[in-house]
Each structure stands twice: as C-alpha cells, then as structure tokens.
PDB file of C-alpha atoms in Angstrom:
ATOM      1  CA  MET A   6      21.974  41.190-112.214  1.00  0.00           C
ATOM      2  CA  LYS A   7      19.269  38.545-112.195  1.00  0.00           C
ATOM      3  CA  LEU A   8      21.151  36.675-109.453  1.00  0.00           C
ATOM      4  CA  VAL A   9      21.418  39.841-107.388  1.00  0.00           C
ATOM      5  CA  ARG A  10      17.657  40.424-107.657  1.00  0.00           C
ATOM      6  CA  LEU A  11      16.985  36.824-106.593  1.00  0.00           C
ATOM      7  CA  LEU A  12      19.272  37.191-103.583  1.00  0.00           C
ATOM      8  CA  MET A  13      17.543  40.434-102.604  1.00  0.00           C
ATOM      9  CA  VAL A  14      14.118  38.787-102.838  1.00  0.00           C
ATOM     10  CA  ALA A  15      15.324  35.821-100.767  1.00  0.00           C
ATOM     11  CA  ALA A  16      16.745  38.125 -98.114  1.00  0.00           C
ATOM     12  CA  PHE A  17      13.476  40.073 -97.974  1.00  0.00           C
ATOM     13  CA  VAL A  18      11.467  36.851 -97.550  1.00  0.00           C
ATOM     14  CA  LEU A  19      13.768  35.729 -94.725  1.00  0.00           C
ATOM     15  CA  LEU A  20      13.390  39.120 -93.067  1.00  0.00           C
ATOM     16  CA  LEU A  21       9.605  38.864 -93.227  1.00  0.00           C
ATOM     17  CA  ALA A  22       9.697  35.336 -91.815  1.00  0.00           C
ATOM     18  CA  SER A  23      11.951  36.453 -88.983  1.00  0.00           C
ATOM     19  CA  ALA A  24       9.687  39.380 -88.154  1.00  0.00           C
ATOM     20  CA  ALA A  25       6.634  37.120 -88.211  1.00  0.00           C
ATOM     21  CA  SER A  26       8.218  34.670 -85.774  1.00  0.00           C
ATOM     22  CA  ALA A  27       9.708  37.289 -83.418  1.00  0.00           C
ATOM     23  CA  ALA A  28       8.062  37.658 -80.022  1.00  0.00           C
ATOM     24  CA  GLU A  29       5.949  40.757 -79.417  1.00  0.00           C
ATOM     25  CA  ILE A  30       7.240  41.045 -75.844  1.00  0.00           C
ATOM     26  CA  THR A  31      10.669  40.103 -74.516  1.00  0.00           C
ATOM     27  CA  PHE A  32      11.797  40.520 -70.945  1.00  0.00           C
ATOM     28  CA  LYS A  33      14.532  39.606 -68.496  1.00  0.00           C
ATOM     29  CA  PHE A  34      13.987  37.424 -65.413  1.00  0.00           C
ATOM     30  CA  ALA A  35      16.907  37.565 -62.950  1.00  0.00           C
ATOM     31  CA  HIS A  36      17.934  35.716 -59.795  1.00  0.00           C
ATOM     32  CA  ILE A  37      21.005  34.807 -57.732  1.00  0.00           C
ATOM     33  CA  ALA A  38      20.845  30.977 -57.644  1.00  0.00           C
ATOM     34  CA  PRO A  39      23.295  28.743 -59.549  1.00  0.00           C
ATOM     35  CA  VAL A  40      22.049  26.891 -62.618  1.00  0.00           C
ATOM     36  CA  VAL A  41      21.859  23.543 -60.785  1.00  0.00           C
ATOM     37  CA  HIS A  42      19.634  24.928 -58.019  1.00  0.00           C
ATOM     38  CA  ALA A  43      15.887  24.311 -57.762  1.00  0.00           C
ATOM     39  CA  ASP A  44      15.366  28.077 -57.956  1.00  0.00           C
ATOM     40  CA  HIS A  45      16.829  28.232 -61.458  1.00  0.00           C
ATOM     41  CA  ARG A  46      15.005  25.116 -62.596  1.00  0.00           C
ATOM     42  CA  ALA A  47      11.761  26.697 -61.375  1.00  0.00           C
ATOM     43  CA  ALA A  48      12.594  29.894 -63.282  1.00  0.00           C
ATOM     44  CA  LEU A  49      13.069  27.823 -66.446  1.00  0.00           C
ATOM     45  CA  HIS A  50       9.644  26.275 -65.802  1.00  0.00           C
ATOM     46  CA  PHE A  51       8.199  29.801 -65.637  1.00  0.00           C
ATOM     47  CA  LYS A  52       9.883  30.668 -68.946  1.00  0.00           C
ATOM     48  CA  ALA A  53       8.515  27.552 -70.662  1.00  0.00           C
ATOM     49  CA  TYR A  54       5.011  28.126 -69.283  1.00  0.00           C
ATOM     50  CA  VAL A  55       4.778  31.778 -70.335  1.00  0.00           C
ATOM     51  CA  GLU A  56       6.234  31.211 -73.786  1.00  0.00           C
ATOM     52  CA  SER A  57       3.954  28.234 -74.421  1.00  0.00           C
ATOM     53  CA  LYS A  58       0.734  29.807 -73.116  1.00  0.00           C
ATOM     54  CA  SER A  59       1.395  33.028 -75.033  1.00  0.00           C
ATOM     55  CA  GLN A  60       1.933  30.982 -78.213  1.00  0.00           C
ATOM     56  CA  GLY A  61       5.255  32.672 -78.855  1.00  0.00           C
ATOM     57  CA  ARG A  62       4.077  36.232 -78.257  1.00  0.00           C
ATOM     58  CA  VAL A  63       6.335  36.434 -75.202  1.00  0.00           C
ATOM     59  CA  GLU A  64      10.009  35.511 -74.878  1.00  0.00           C
ATOM     60  CA  VAL A  65      11.593  35.252 -71.421  1.00  0.00           C
ATOM     61  CA  SER A  66      15.354  35.591 -70.970  1.00  0.00           C
ATOM     62  CA  VAL A  67      16.372  33.976 -67.655  1.00  0.00           C
ATOM     63  CA  HIS A  68      19.572  35.289 -66.062  1.00  0.00           C
ATOM     64  CA  PRO A  69      20.780  33.057 -63.170  1.00  0.00           C
ATOM     65  CA  ALA A  70      23.724  33.193 -60.763  1.00  0.00           C
ATOM     66  CA  GLY A  71      23.839  36.961 -60.420  1.00  0.00           C
ATOM     67  CA  GLN A  72      24.627  37.545 -64.102  1.00  0.00           C
ATOM     68  CA  LEU A  73      22.947  40.946 -63.855  1.00  0.00           C
ATOM     69  CA  GLY A  74      24.534  41.875 -60.512  1.00  0.00           C
ATOM     70  CA  GLY A  75      24.171  41.177 -56.808  1.00  0.00           C
ATOM     71  CA  GLU A  76      20.692  40.807 -55.349  1.00  0.00           C
ATOM     72  CA  ARG A  77      20.493  44.386 -54.130  1.00  0.00           C
ATOM     73  CA  ALA A  78      21.542  45.708 -57.543  1.00  0.00           C
ATOM     74  CA  MET A  79      19.049  43.436 -59.300  1.00  0.00           C
ATOM     75  CA  ILE A  80      16.187  44.550 -57.050  1.00  0.00           C
ATOM     76  CA  GLU A  81      17.100  48.154 -57.842  1.00  0.00           C
ATOM     77  CA  GLY A  82      17.074  47.146 -61.513  1.00  0.00           C
ATOM     78  CA  VAL A  83      13.510  45.874 -61.156  1.00  0.00           C
ATOM     79  CA  GLN A  84      12.495  49.098 -59.439  1.00  0.00           C
ATOM     80  CA  MET A  85      14.002  51.161 -62.269  1.00  0.00           C
ATOM     81  CA  GLY A  86      12.684  48.886 -65.009  1.00  0.00           C
ATOM     82  CA  THR A  87      16.062  47.870 -66.438  1.00  0.00           C
ATOM     83  CA  ILE A  88      15.186  44.342 -65.272  1.00  0.00           C
ATOM     84  CA  GLU A  89      11.540  43.442 -65.775  1.00  0.00           C
ATOM     85  CA  MET A  90      11.193  40.474 -63.397  1.00  0.00           C
ATOM     86  CA  GLY A  91      13.024  38.324 -60.892  1.00  0.00           C
ATOM     87  CA  PHE A  92      12.846  36.675 -57.499  1.00  0.00           C
ATOM     88  CA  PHE A  93      15.031  37.581 -54.572  1.00  0.00           C
ATOM     89  CA  THR A  94      15.684  36.520 -50.983  1.00  0.00           C
ATOM     90  CA  ALA A  95      13.671  38.142 -48.224  1.00  0.00           C
ATOM     91  CA  ALA A  96      16.904  38.948 -46.367  1.00  0.00           C
ATOM     92  CA  VAL A  97      18.021  41.335 -49.115  1.00  0.00           C
ATOM     93  CA  MET A  98      14.495  42.526 -49.925  1.00  0.00           C
ATOM     94  CA  THR A  99      14.290  43.725 -46.288  1.00  0.00           C
ATOM     95  CA  ASN A 100      16.539  46.639 -47.305  1.00  0.00           C
ATOM     96  CA  PHE A 101      13.666  47.900 -49.457  1.00  0.00           C
ATOM     97  CA  ILE A 102      10.596  46.537 -47.655  1.00  0.00           C
ATOM     98  CA  PRO A 103      11.216  46.165 -43.880  1.00  0.00           C
ATOM     99  CA  GLN A 104       7.934  44.320 -43.320  1.00  0.00           C
ATOM    100  CA  ILE A 105       9.166  41.214 -45.164  1.00  0.00           C
ATOM    101  CA  ALA A 106      11.731  40.698 -42.389  1.00  0.00           C
ATOM    102  CA  VAL A 107       8.918  39.054 -40.413  1.00  0.00           C
ATOM    103  CA  THR A 108       9.417  35.949 -42.582  1.00  0.00           C
ATOM    104  CA  ASN A 109      13.093  35.788 -41.534  1.00  0.00           C
ATOM    105  CA  LEU A 110      12.507  35.961 -37.780  1.00  0.00           C
ATOM    106  CA  PRO A 111      14.309  32.954 -36.276  1.00  0.00           C
ATOM    107  CA  PHE A 112      12.154  29.882 -35.635  1.00  0.00           C
ATOM    108  CA  ILE A 113       8.932  31.723 -36.505  1.00  0.00           C
ATOM    109  CA  PHE A 114       7.756  28.881 -38.765  1.00  0.00           C
ATOM    110  CA  PRO A 115       7.847  25.375 -37.229  1.00  0.00           C
ATOM    111  CA  ASP A 116       7.769  23.621 -40.608  1.00  0.00           C
ATOM    112  CA  GLN A 117       7.315  24.171 -44.329  1.00  0.00           C
ATOM    113  CA  GLN A 118       3.598  23.476 -44.407  1.00  0.00           C
ATOM    114  CA  THR A 119       2.987  26.144 -41.777  1.00  0.00           C
ATOM    115  CA  ALA A 120       5.142  28.606 -43.708  1.00  0.00           C
ATOM    116  CA  TYR A 121       3.188  27.880 -46.891  1.00  0.00           C
ATOM    117  CA  ARG A 122      -0.163  28.161 -45.122  1.00  0.00           C
ATOM    118  CA  VAL A 123       0.701  31.563 -43.652  1.00  0.00           C
ATOM    119  CA  LEU A 124       2.308  33.031 -46.775  1.00  0.00           C
ATOM    120  CA  ASP A 125      -0.541  31.806 -48.981  1.00  0.00           C
ATOM    121  CA  SER A 126      -3.109  33.440 -46.682  1.00  0.00           C
ATOM    122  CA  GLU A 127      -4.295  37.013 -46.178  1.00  0.00           C
ATOM    123  CA  ILE A 128      -1.226  37.589 -44.014  1.00  0.00           C
ATOM    124  CA  GLY A 129       1.061  36.823 -46.936  1.00  0.00           C
ATOM    125  CA  ASP A 130      -1.033  39.161 -49.073  1.00  0.00           C
ATOM    126  CA  LYS A 131      -0.594  41.849 -46.416  1.00  0.00           C
ATOM    127  CA  ILE A 132       3.195  41.501 -46.594  1.00  0.00           C
ATOM    128  CA  LEU A 133       3.097  41.693 -50.389  1.00  0.00           C
ATOM    129  CA  SER A 134       0.864  44.773 -50.281  1.00  0.00           C
ATOM    130  CA  TYR A 135       3.900  46.899 -49.385  1.00  0.00           C
ATOM    131  CA  PHE A 136       5.639  46.130 -52.701  1.00  0.00           C
ATOM    132  CA  PRO A 137       3.820  48.361 -55.250  1.00  0.00           C
ATOM    133  CA  GLU A 138       4.760  51.590 -53.458  1.00  0.00           C
ATOM    134  CA  LYS A 139       8.377  50.478 -53.904  1.00  0.00           C
ATOM    135  CA  GLY A 140       7.945  50.033 -57.647  1.00  0.00           C
ATOM    136  CA  MET A 141       7.323  46.282 -57.700  1.00  0.00           C
ATOM    137  CA  ILE A 142       4.301  44.080 -58.380  1.00  0.00           C
ATOM    138  CA  PRO A 143       4.426  40.886 -56.250  1.00  0.00           C
ATOM    139  CA  LEU A 144       3.356  37.784 -58.164  1.00  0.00           C
ATOM    140  CA  GLY A 145       4.076  34.911 -55.787  1.00  0.00           C
ATOM    141  CA  TRP A 146       6.364  33.301 -53.247  1.00  0.00           C
ATOM    142  CA  GLY A 147       9.407  31.417 -54.450  1.00  0.00           C
ATOM    143  CA  GLU A 148      11.742  30.045 -51.823  1.00  0.00           C
ATOM    144  CA  ASN A 149      15.318  29.308 -50.925  1.00  0.00           C
ATOM    145  CA  GLY A 150      13.945  27.127 -48.131  1.00  0.00           C
ATOM    146  CA  PHE A 151      14.695  26.593 -44.454  1.00  0.00           C
ATOM    147  CA  ARG A 152      18.220  27.470 -43.388  1.00  0.00           C
ATOM    148  CA  ASP A 153      20.049  24.886 -41.252  1.00  0.00           C
ATOM    149  CA  PHE A 154      23.312  24.941 -39.295  1.00  0.00           C
ATOM    150  CA  SER A 155      26.552  23.284 -40.388  1.00  0.00           C
ATOM    151  CA  ASN A 156      29.932  23.225 -38.666  1.00  0.00           C
ATOM    152  CA  SER A 157      33.238  21.376 -38.449  1.00  0.00           C
ATOM    153  CA  LYS A 158      33.456  20.856 -34.663  1.00  0.00           C
ATOM    154  CA  LEU A 159      30.471  19.210 -32.976  1.00  0.00           C
ATOM    155  CA  PRO A 160      26.834  18.120 -33.321  1.00  0.00           C
ATOM    156  CA  ILE A 161      24.443  20.902 -32.289  1.00  0.00           C
ATOM    157  CA  HIS A 162      21.479  19.913 -30.112  1.00  0.00           C
ATOM    158  CA  LYS A 163      20.999  22.999 -27.935  1.00  0.00           C
ATOM    159  CA  PRO A 164      21.881  26.701 -27.979  1.00  0.00           C
ATOM    160  CA  GLU A 165      24.711  26.168 -25.511  1.00  0.00           C
ATOM    161  CA  ASP A 166      26.487  23.945 -28.050  1.00  0.00           C
ATOM    162  CA  MET A 167      26.889  26.937 -30.348  1.00  0.00           C
ATOM    163  CA  LYS A 168      28.843  29.048 -27.871  1.00  0.00           C
ATOM    164  CA  ALA A 169      31.976  27.114 -28.826  1.00  0.00           C
ATOM    165  CA  LEU A 170      31.562  28.033 -32.494  1.00  0.00           C
ATOM    166  CA  LYS A 171      32.436  30.979 -34.674  1.00  0.00           C
ATOM    167  CA  MET A 172      29.720  31.178 -37.322  1.00  0.00           C
ATOM    168  CA  ARG A 173      29.482  32.940 -40.650  1.00  0.00           C
ATOM    169  CA  SER A 174      26.360  35.052 -41.063  1.00  0.00           C
ATOM    170  CA  ILE A 175      24.890  36.580 -44.169  1.00  0.00           C
ATOM    171  CA  GLU A 176      25.259  40.357 -44.284  1.00  0.00           C
ATOM    172  CA  SER A 177      21.974  41.032 -42.481  1.00  0.00           C
ATOM    173  CA  PRO A 178      21.387  42.918 -39.206  1.00  0.00           C
ATOM    174  CA  LEU A 179      18.503  40.554 -38.372  1.00  0.00           C
ATOM    175  CA  PHE A 180      20.661  37.451 -38.795  1.00  0.00           C
ATOM    176  CA  LEU A 181      23.488  38.981 -36.753  1.00  0.00           C
ATOM    177  CA  ASP A 182      21.032  39.941 -33.996  1.00  0.00           C
ATOM    178  CA  SER A 183      19.632  36.398 -34.044  1.00  0.00           C
ATOM    179  CA  TYR A 184      23.060  34.811 -33.704  1.00  0.00           C
ATOM    180  CA  LYS A 185      23.889  37.210 -30.872  1.00  0.00           C
ATOM    181  CA  ALA A 186      20.724  36.157 -29.039  1.00  0.00           C
ATOM    182  CA  LEU A 187      21.917  32.549 -29.278  1.00  0.00           C
ATOM    183  CA  GLY A 188      25.214  33.570 -27.675  1.00  0.00           C
ATOM    184  CA  VAL A 189      27.138  32.928 -30.879  1.00  0.00           C
ATOM    185  CA  ASP A 190      30.232  34.711 -32.128  1.00  0.00           C
ATOM    186  CA  ALA A 191      29.089  35.487 -35.677  1.00  0.00           C
ATOM    187  CA  VAL A 192      30.817  37.407 -38.431  1.00  0.00           C
ATOM    188  CA  ALA A 193      29.273  38.641 -41.674  1.00  0.00           C
ATOM    189  CA  ILE A 194      31.075  37.194 -44.692  1.00  0.00           C
ATOM    190  CA  ALA A 195      30.069  37.789 -48.304  1.00  0.00           C
ATOM    191  CA  TRP A 196      28.811  34.741 -50.199  1.00  0.00           C
ATOM    192  CA  PRO A 197      31.745  34.422 -52.660  1.00  0.00           C
ATOM    193  CA  GLU A 198      34.177  34.193 -49.731  1.00  0.00           C
ATOM    194  CA  THR A 199      32.182  31.763 -47.589  1.00  0.00           C
ATOM    195  CA  PHE A 200      33.403  28.400 -48.889  1.00  0.00           C
ATOM    196  CA  THR A 201      37.045  29.440 -48.491  1.00  0.00           C
ATOM    197  CA  ALA A 202      36.326  30.732 -44.977  1.00  0.00           C
ATOM    198  CA  LEU A 203      34.839  27.336 -44.046  1.00  0.00           C
ATOM    199  CA  GLN A 204      37.585  25.381 -45.788  1.00  0.00           C
ATOM    200  CA  GLN A 205      40.378  27.350 -44.104  1.00  0.00           C
ATOM    201  CA  LYS A 206      38.488  27.374 -40.783  1.00  0.00           C
ATOM    202  CA  VAL A 207      38.346  31.135 -40.570  1.00  0.00           C
ATOM    203  CA  VAL A 208      34.904  30.254 -39.219  1.00  0.00           C
ATOM    204  CA  ASP A 209      33.687  26.932 -37.841  1.00  0.00           C
ATOM    205  CA  GLY A 210      30.282  26.919 -39.437  1.00  0.00           C
ATOM    206  CA  ALA A 211      27.453  28.745 -41.152  1.00  0.00           C
ATOM    207  CA  ASP A 212      23.807  28.379 -42.118  1.00  0.00           C
ATOM    208  CA  LEU A 213      22.217  27.589 -45.458  1.00  0.00           C
ATOM    209  CA  PRO A 214      19.339  25.447 -46.734  1.00  0.00           C
ATOM    210  CA  TYR A 215      20.371  21.784 -46.500  1.00  0.00           C
ATOM    211  CA  ASN A 216      20.122  21.088 -50.233  1.00  0.00           C
ATOM    212  CA  THR A 217      22.072  24.249 -51.063  1.00  0.00           C
ATOM    213  CA  MET A 218      24.869  23.110 -48.732  1.00  0.00           C
ATOM    214  CA  ALA A 219      25.400  20.141 -51.028  1.00  0.00           C
ATOM    215  CA  LEU A 220      25.336  22.262 -54.186  1.00  0.00           C
ATOM    216  CA  ALA A 221      27.821  24.705 -52.623  1.00  0.00           C
ATOM    217  CA  LYS A 222      30.164  21.790 -51.711  1.00  0.00           C
ATOM    218  CA  TRP A 223      29.915  22.584 -47.995  1.00  0.00           C
ATOM    219  CA  LEU A 224      29.529  18.900 -47.161  1.00  0.00           C
ATOM    220  CA  GLU A 225      33.150  18.461 -48.238  1.00  0.00           C
ATOM    221  CA  VAL A 226      34.413  20.770 -45.469  1.00  0.00           C
ATOM    222  CA  GLN A 227      31.707  20.495 -42.765  1.00  0.00           C
ATOM    223  CA  GLN A 228      31.339  17.367 -40.650  1.00  0.00           C
ATOM    224  CA  TYR A 229      28.086  18.212 -38.855  1.00  0.00           C
ATOM    225  CA  VAL A 230      24.696  19.443 -40.022  1.00  0.00           C
ATOM    226  CA  THR A 231      21.798  20.297 -37.715  1.00  0.00           C
ATOM    227  CA  LEU A 232      18.412  20.419 -39.414  1.00  0.00           C
ATOM    228  CA  SER A 233      17.277  23.340 -37.297  1.00  0.00           C
ATOM    229  CA  GLY A 234      15.164  25.151 -39.876  1.00  0.00           C
ATOM    230  CA  TRP A 235      16.102  28.206 -37.877  1.00  0.00           C
ATOM    231  CA  VAL A 236      15.195  30.732 -40.578  1.00  0.00           C
ATOM    232  CA  TYR A 237      12.789  30.338 -43.477  1.00  0.00           C
ATOM    233  CA  GLU A 238      13.936  32.114 -46.631  1.00  0.00           C
ATOM    234  CA  PRO A 239      11.124  32.981 -49.035  1.00  0.00           C
ATOM    235  CA  MET A 240      11.905  34.659 -52.344  1.00  0.00           C
ATOM    236  CA  PRO A 241       9.099  36.929 -53.556  1.00  0.00           C
ATOM    237  CA  ILE A 242       8.572  36.867 -57.322  1.00  0.00           C
ATOM    238  CA  VAL A 243       8.331  40.473 -58.503  1.00  0.00           C
ATOM    239  CA  ALA A 244       7.910  42.589 -61.637  1.00  0.00           C
ATOM    240  CA  ASN A 245       8.471  46.257 -62.362  1.00  0.00           C
ATOM    241  CA  VAL A 246       5.127  47.903 -61.676  1.00  0.00           C
ATOM    242  CA  ASP A 247       4.982  50.212 -64.712  1.00  0.00           C
ATOM    243  CA  TRP A 248       6.169  47.530 -67.142  1.00  0.00           C
ATOM    244  CA  PHE A 249       3.694  44.966 -65.840  1.00  0.00           C
ATOM    245  CA  ASN A 250       0.737  47.352 -65.807  1.00  0.00           C
ATOM    246  CA  GLY A 251       1.542  48.303 -69.396  1.00  0.00           C
ATOM    247  CA  LEU A 252       1.196  44.728 -70.663  1.00  0.00           C
ATOM    248  CA  PRO A 253      -1.965  43.467 -72.398  1.00  0.00           C
ATOM    249  CA  ALA A 254      -4.428  42.013 -69.877  1.00  0.00           C
ATOM    250  CA  ASP A 255      -4.152  38.479 -71.271  1.00  0.00           C
ATOM    251  CA  ILE A 256      -0.346  38.537 -71.010  1.00  0.00           C
ATOM    252  CA  GLN A 257      -0.573  39.839 -67.444  1.00  0.00           C
ATOM    253  CA  GLN A 258      -2.759  36.861 -66.569  1.00  0.00           C
ATOM    254  CA  ILE A 259      -0.401  34.393 -68.258  1.00  0.00           C
ATOM    255  CA  ILE A 260       2.515  35.821 -66.261  1.00  0.00           C
ATOM    256  CA  ARG A 261       0.502  35.661 -63.017  1.00  0.00           C
ATOM    257  CA  ASP A 262      -0.425  32.043 -63.740  1.00  0.00           C
ATOM    258  CA  GLY A 263       3.182  31.277 -64.655  1.00  0.00           C
ATOM    259  CA  ALA A 264       4.417  32.779 -61.386  1.00  0.00           C
ATOM    260  CA  TYR A 265       1.994  30.573 -59.445  1.00  0.00           C
ATOM    261  CA  GLU A 266       3.195  27.520 -61.392  1.00  0.00           C
ATOM    262  CA  MET A 267       6.760  28.514 -60.621  1.00  0.00           C
ATOM    263  CA  GLN A 268       5.984  28.914 -56.919  1.00  0.00           C
ATOM    264  CA  MET A 269       4.549  25.411 -56.637  1.00  0.00           C
ATOM    265  CA  VAL A 270       7.285  23.793 -58.756  1.00  0.00           C
ATOM    266  CA  ASN A 271       9.969  25.575 -56.722  1.00  0.00           C
ATOM    267  CA  ARG A 272       8.578  24.161 -53.477  1.00  0.00           C
ATOM    268  CA  ALA A 273       8.312  20.628 -54.855  1.00  0.00           C
ATOM    269  CA  MET A 274      11.828  20.720 -56.300  1.00  0.00           C
ATOM    270  CA  ASN A 275      13.340  21.926 -53.026  1.00  0.00           C
ATOM    271  CA  ALA A 276      11.637  19.090 -51.131  1.00  0.00           C
ATOM    272  CA  GLN A 277      12.973  16.545 -53.612  1.00  0.00           C
ATOM    273  CA  ASP A 278      16.480  18.010 -53.482  1.00  0.00           C
ATOM    274  CA  ARG A 279      16.572  17.642 -49.691  1.00  0.00           C
ATOM    275  CA  LEU A 280      16.002  13.903 -50.088  1.00  0.00           C
ATOM    276  CA  VAL A 281      18.891  13.715 -52.541  1.00  0.00           C
ATOM    277  CA  THR A 282      21.072  15.651 -50.087  1.00  0.00           C
ATOM    278  CA  ASP A 283      20.338  13.080 -47.363  1.00  0.00           C
ATOM    279  CA  ALA A 284      21.964  10.390 -49.490  1.00  0.00           C
ATOM    280  CA  GLU A 285      24.963  12.578 -50.311  1.00  0.00           C
ATOM    281  CA  ALA A 286      25.530  13.529 -46.661  1.00  0.00           C
ATOM    282  CA  LYS A 287      25.421   9.868 -45.648  1.00  0.00           C
ATOM    283  CA  ALA A 288      27.903   8.933 -48.369  1.00  0.00           C
ATOM    284  CA  LYS A 289      30.327  11.636 -47.200  1.00  0.00           C
ATOM    285  CA  GLY A 290      30.056  10.602 -43.546  1.00  0.00           C
ATOM    286  CA  VAL A 291      28.457  13.864 -42.436  1.00  0.00           C
ATOM    287  CA  GLU A 292      26.593  13.555 -39.130  1.00  0.00           C
ATOM    288  CA  VAL A 293      23.088  14.961 -39.553  1.00  0.00           C
ATOM    289  CA  VAL A 294      21.128  15.962 -36.441  1.00  0.00           C
ATOM    290  CA  SER A 295      17.358  16.483 -36.447  1.00  0.00           C
ATOM    291  CA  LEU A 296      16.177  18.593 -33.507  1.00  0.00           C
ATOM    292  CA  THR A 297      13.406  17.241 -31.312  1.00  0.00           C
ATOM    293  CA  ALA A 298      10.415  19.492 -30.605  1.00  0.00           C
ATOM    294  CA  GLU A 299      11.818  20.221 -27.144  1.00  0.00           C
ATOM    295  CA  GLU A 300      15.274  21.080 -28.504  1.00  0.00           C
ATOM    296  CA  ARG A 301      13.791  23.384 -31.110  1.00  0.00           C
ATOM    297  CA  GLN A 302      11.696  25.147 -28.472  1.00  0.00           C
ATOM    298  CA  ALA A 303      14.856  25.822 -26.449  1.00  0.00           C
ATOM    299  CA  PHE A 304      16.274  27.686 -29.444  1.00  0.00           C
ATOM    300  CA  ARG A 305      12.983  29.499 -29.971  1.00  0.00           C
ATOM    301  CA  ASP A 306      12.933  30.681 -26.360  1.00  0.00           C
ATOM    302  CA  LYS A 307      16.487  31.954 -26.680  1.00  0.00           C
ATOM    303  CA  VAL A 308      15.718  34.238 -29.624  1.00  0.00           C
ATOM    304  CA  ALA A 309      12.526  35.747 -28.133  1.00  0.00           C
ATOM    305  CA  PRO A 310      14.258  39.116 -27.501  1.00  0.00           C
ATOM    306  CA  VAL A 311      14.881  39.426 -31.257  1.00  0.00           C
ATOM    307  CA  TYR A 312      11.133  39.504 -31.885  1.00  0.00           C
ATOM    308  CA  GLU A 313      10.656  42.385 -29.460  1.00  0.00           C
ATOM    309  CA  ALA A 314      13.626  44.306 -30.834  1.00  0.00           C
ATOM    310  CA  TRP A 315      12.443  43.983 -34.433  1.00  0.00           C
ATOM    311  CA  LYS A 316       8.774  44.794 -33.844  1.00  0.00           C
ATOM    312  CA  GLU A 317       9.577  48.492 -34.165  1.00  0.00           C
ATOM    313  CA  LYS A 318      11.144  47.959 -37.604  1.00  0.00           C
ATOM    314  CA  ILE A 319       8.630  45.442 -38.950  1.00  0.00           C
ATOM    315  CA  GLY A 320       5.483  46.531 -37.148  1.00  0.00           C
ATOM    316  CA  ALA A 321       4.228  44.912 -33.948  1.00  0.00           C
ATOM    317  CA  GLU A 322       0.810  44.139 -35.419  1.00  0.00           C
ATOM    318  CA  LEU A 323       2.296  42.194 -38.337  1.00  0.00           C
ATOM    319  CA  VAL A 324       4.722  40.244 -36.137  1.00  0.00           C
ATOM    320  CA  ASP A 325       1.944  39.314 -33.709  1.00  0.00           C
ATOM    321  CA  ALA A 326      -0.361  38.288 -36.577  1.00  0.00           C
ATOM    322  CA  VAL A 327       2.239  35.942 -38.077  1.00  0.00           C
ATOM    323  CA  VAL A 328       3.079  34.411 -34.694  1.00  0.00           C
ATOM    324  CA  LYS A 329      -0.624  33.838 -33.987  1.00  0.00           C
ATOM    325  CA  ALA A 330      -1.186  32.304 -37.430  1.00  0.00           C
ATOM    326  CA  THR A 331       1.650  29.814 -36.943  1.00  0.00           C
ATOM    327  CA  GLN A 332      -0.004  28.518 -33.786  1.00  0.00           C
ATOM    328  CA  LYS A 333      -3.311  27.536 -35.408  1.00  0.00           C
TER     329      LYS A 333
END
C-alpha cells in the first residue's frame, strides 16, 4: 500500500511538471516544399525563433511536403482555421486572391532585387491588403524564387527556339496563357507526374526555380537550362485571421517578427542554393544559358498581350503600378 501511494505521488509530480512545461499555444505551420528545400529550412527557422522568443509559451508544428494536403486544400484549411499558418505559392493563391497574380506576370520583374524592392514597398502592402477579407492575415513574403526553363532538346536564347518544344506547365491559366503567347505547345501536368513526364519525354521541358530543379532531380533528365527568370514565384506567409487576432499582443508581435526573419532567411538560402546548383549542373554536363538583356527583352515583348488580357482579372491600376515601380 505504501508503495502504491509513493507511485501515485510520483505520477502526480510528473503530471505537474509536464503541465508546467507544456506550451500555452500550439499551432500548425504548413507548406508544400520538400524537407531539403530552402522553404522548409526557412520554416524551421521561424519555428525556432518563435519558440525561443516566447520562452516556450508557443510551440510550432511544421508540416512540409504537403503533409496536410495540396496547396489549395491547405489554403482552405487556413481560411477555416484547421491550419493556423503556412506559406503558399502565388500561383495557387491566385484562386483565392486574383490580385496576387500580378506577381506571376511573365518577365514583370527583371531581377530579384527589383522584386524585393517592389514587394517590400507600399505596392506589396496593397497586394497583401486583399488577404484579410479572405480570412487570412498576411505576415510577409516567402519565395519559391524565379522560375527558369529546362528542356532536353536545345539551348533556348529566343522565343522562336521554344516553338520546337512541348513544355509542361503548372495547372494555372496565367502560365498557360503566357506559354501560348510565346508560341509554345504547353500542357498542364500535376507536380507528382512531372518528373516521369520529363524522363519519358512526354514533354520536352518545363519551368521551375533553378535550385529546385536540382532538388527535384530534373538535371538528370534535362540537358539544357535557360536562366530566364521568366516568372517570379513569391509565397505569402499567412495566418488564419480569427486565430491570429485572438492571440495575446506580445505573441502576435513575436510571430510577426518571426515571419520577417523567415522572409529574409528564405531569400538568402535560395540565393545560396542557386550557387550550389551551378556546381551540380556543371558536374552533370548540363548546358546553362544566361539570357542577355536584349534576349530577355525579346521574351518580354512577346508576352505583352498577356498583361492586357489579365488586367481585367487583376486590376489595371495594380498592374500599371507594379510595371511602373519595376522601371525606377
């Protein structure tokens, strides 16, 4: 009997200790990137920052690689509050917030620094202002990066080179319209089927950020890469609006600060990963083409009709404002 009482006391003490150490707030942070990608590493940085700054009051559970569903399903989860936070590609977010499609217009940003300058300005804030009415609080800009072309047939220097290619497109009307403007035969193929389609030459090529091509093993089945930067792919960091607004003010600020830290780390990691990809591409004998300013302008001129066609969906004023800002 004495032993039983001692065991009960010990169990009670352990229970108290566990309760004392348990976080006051736990939440899920979801995204689509694989665990080796800069996006996931940045999400882990966010987790570490928030948990450290909150001194254990907050615990973040990061769910990578679509563990909680496809991007569309995860965004809906954030809207409903079944997923508290995450970051998602602009291409999929366009289904919920058409205005963010302006960031995916082909060749709208000439380089990363221009993209960062515009998104970190009042124009970026304007784009993010459409999120709360859709049930999401925007907290920053993550990124997948600039998407480049790869293929198995020839080096691409000008739009005419692409007419000989059948390209895989993501399942996005804007991307399909952009390929059509370039005179390309493009077909929408879901991500899980893309590597096999490239390997079996169902399609000749596709587009993806350069560093992600390496992670996805595309450099094993594609002989040519053109660093076109044809589409920039930001990933807004978002939280469910009711959940976030219900948090203590100090925790809200820690999460905001953590999202900013994540944004900056994500950008730095992507830049570093591109340098690593250069070495891997060289080792595999992949021919990498960097477009000259004149070559890039030829592509930009070719897709001009896409801008006009999408102004009605995005808003002409917003499109014109972003274009003007990129030219400063």
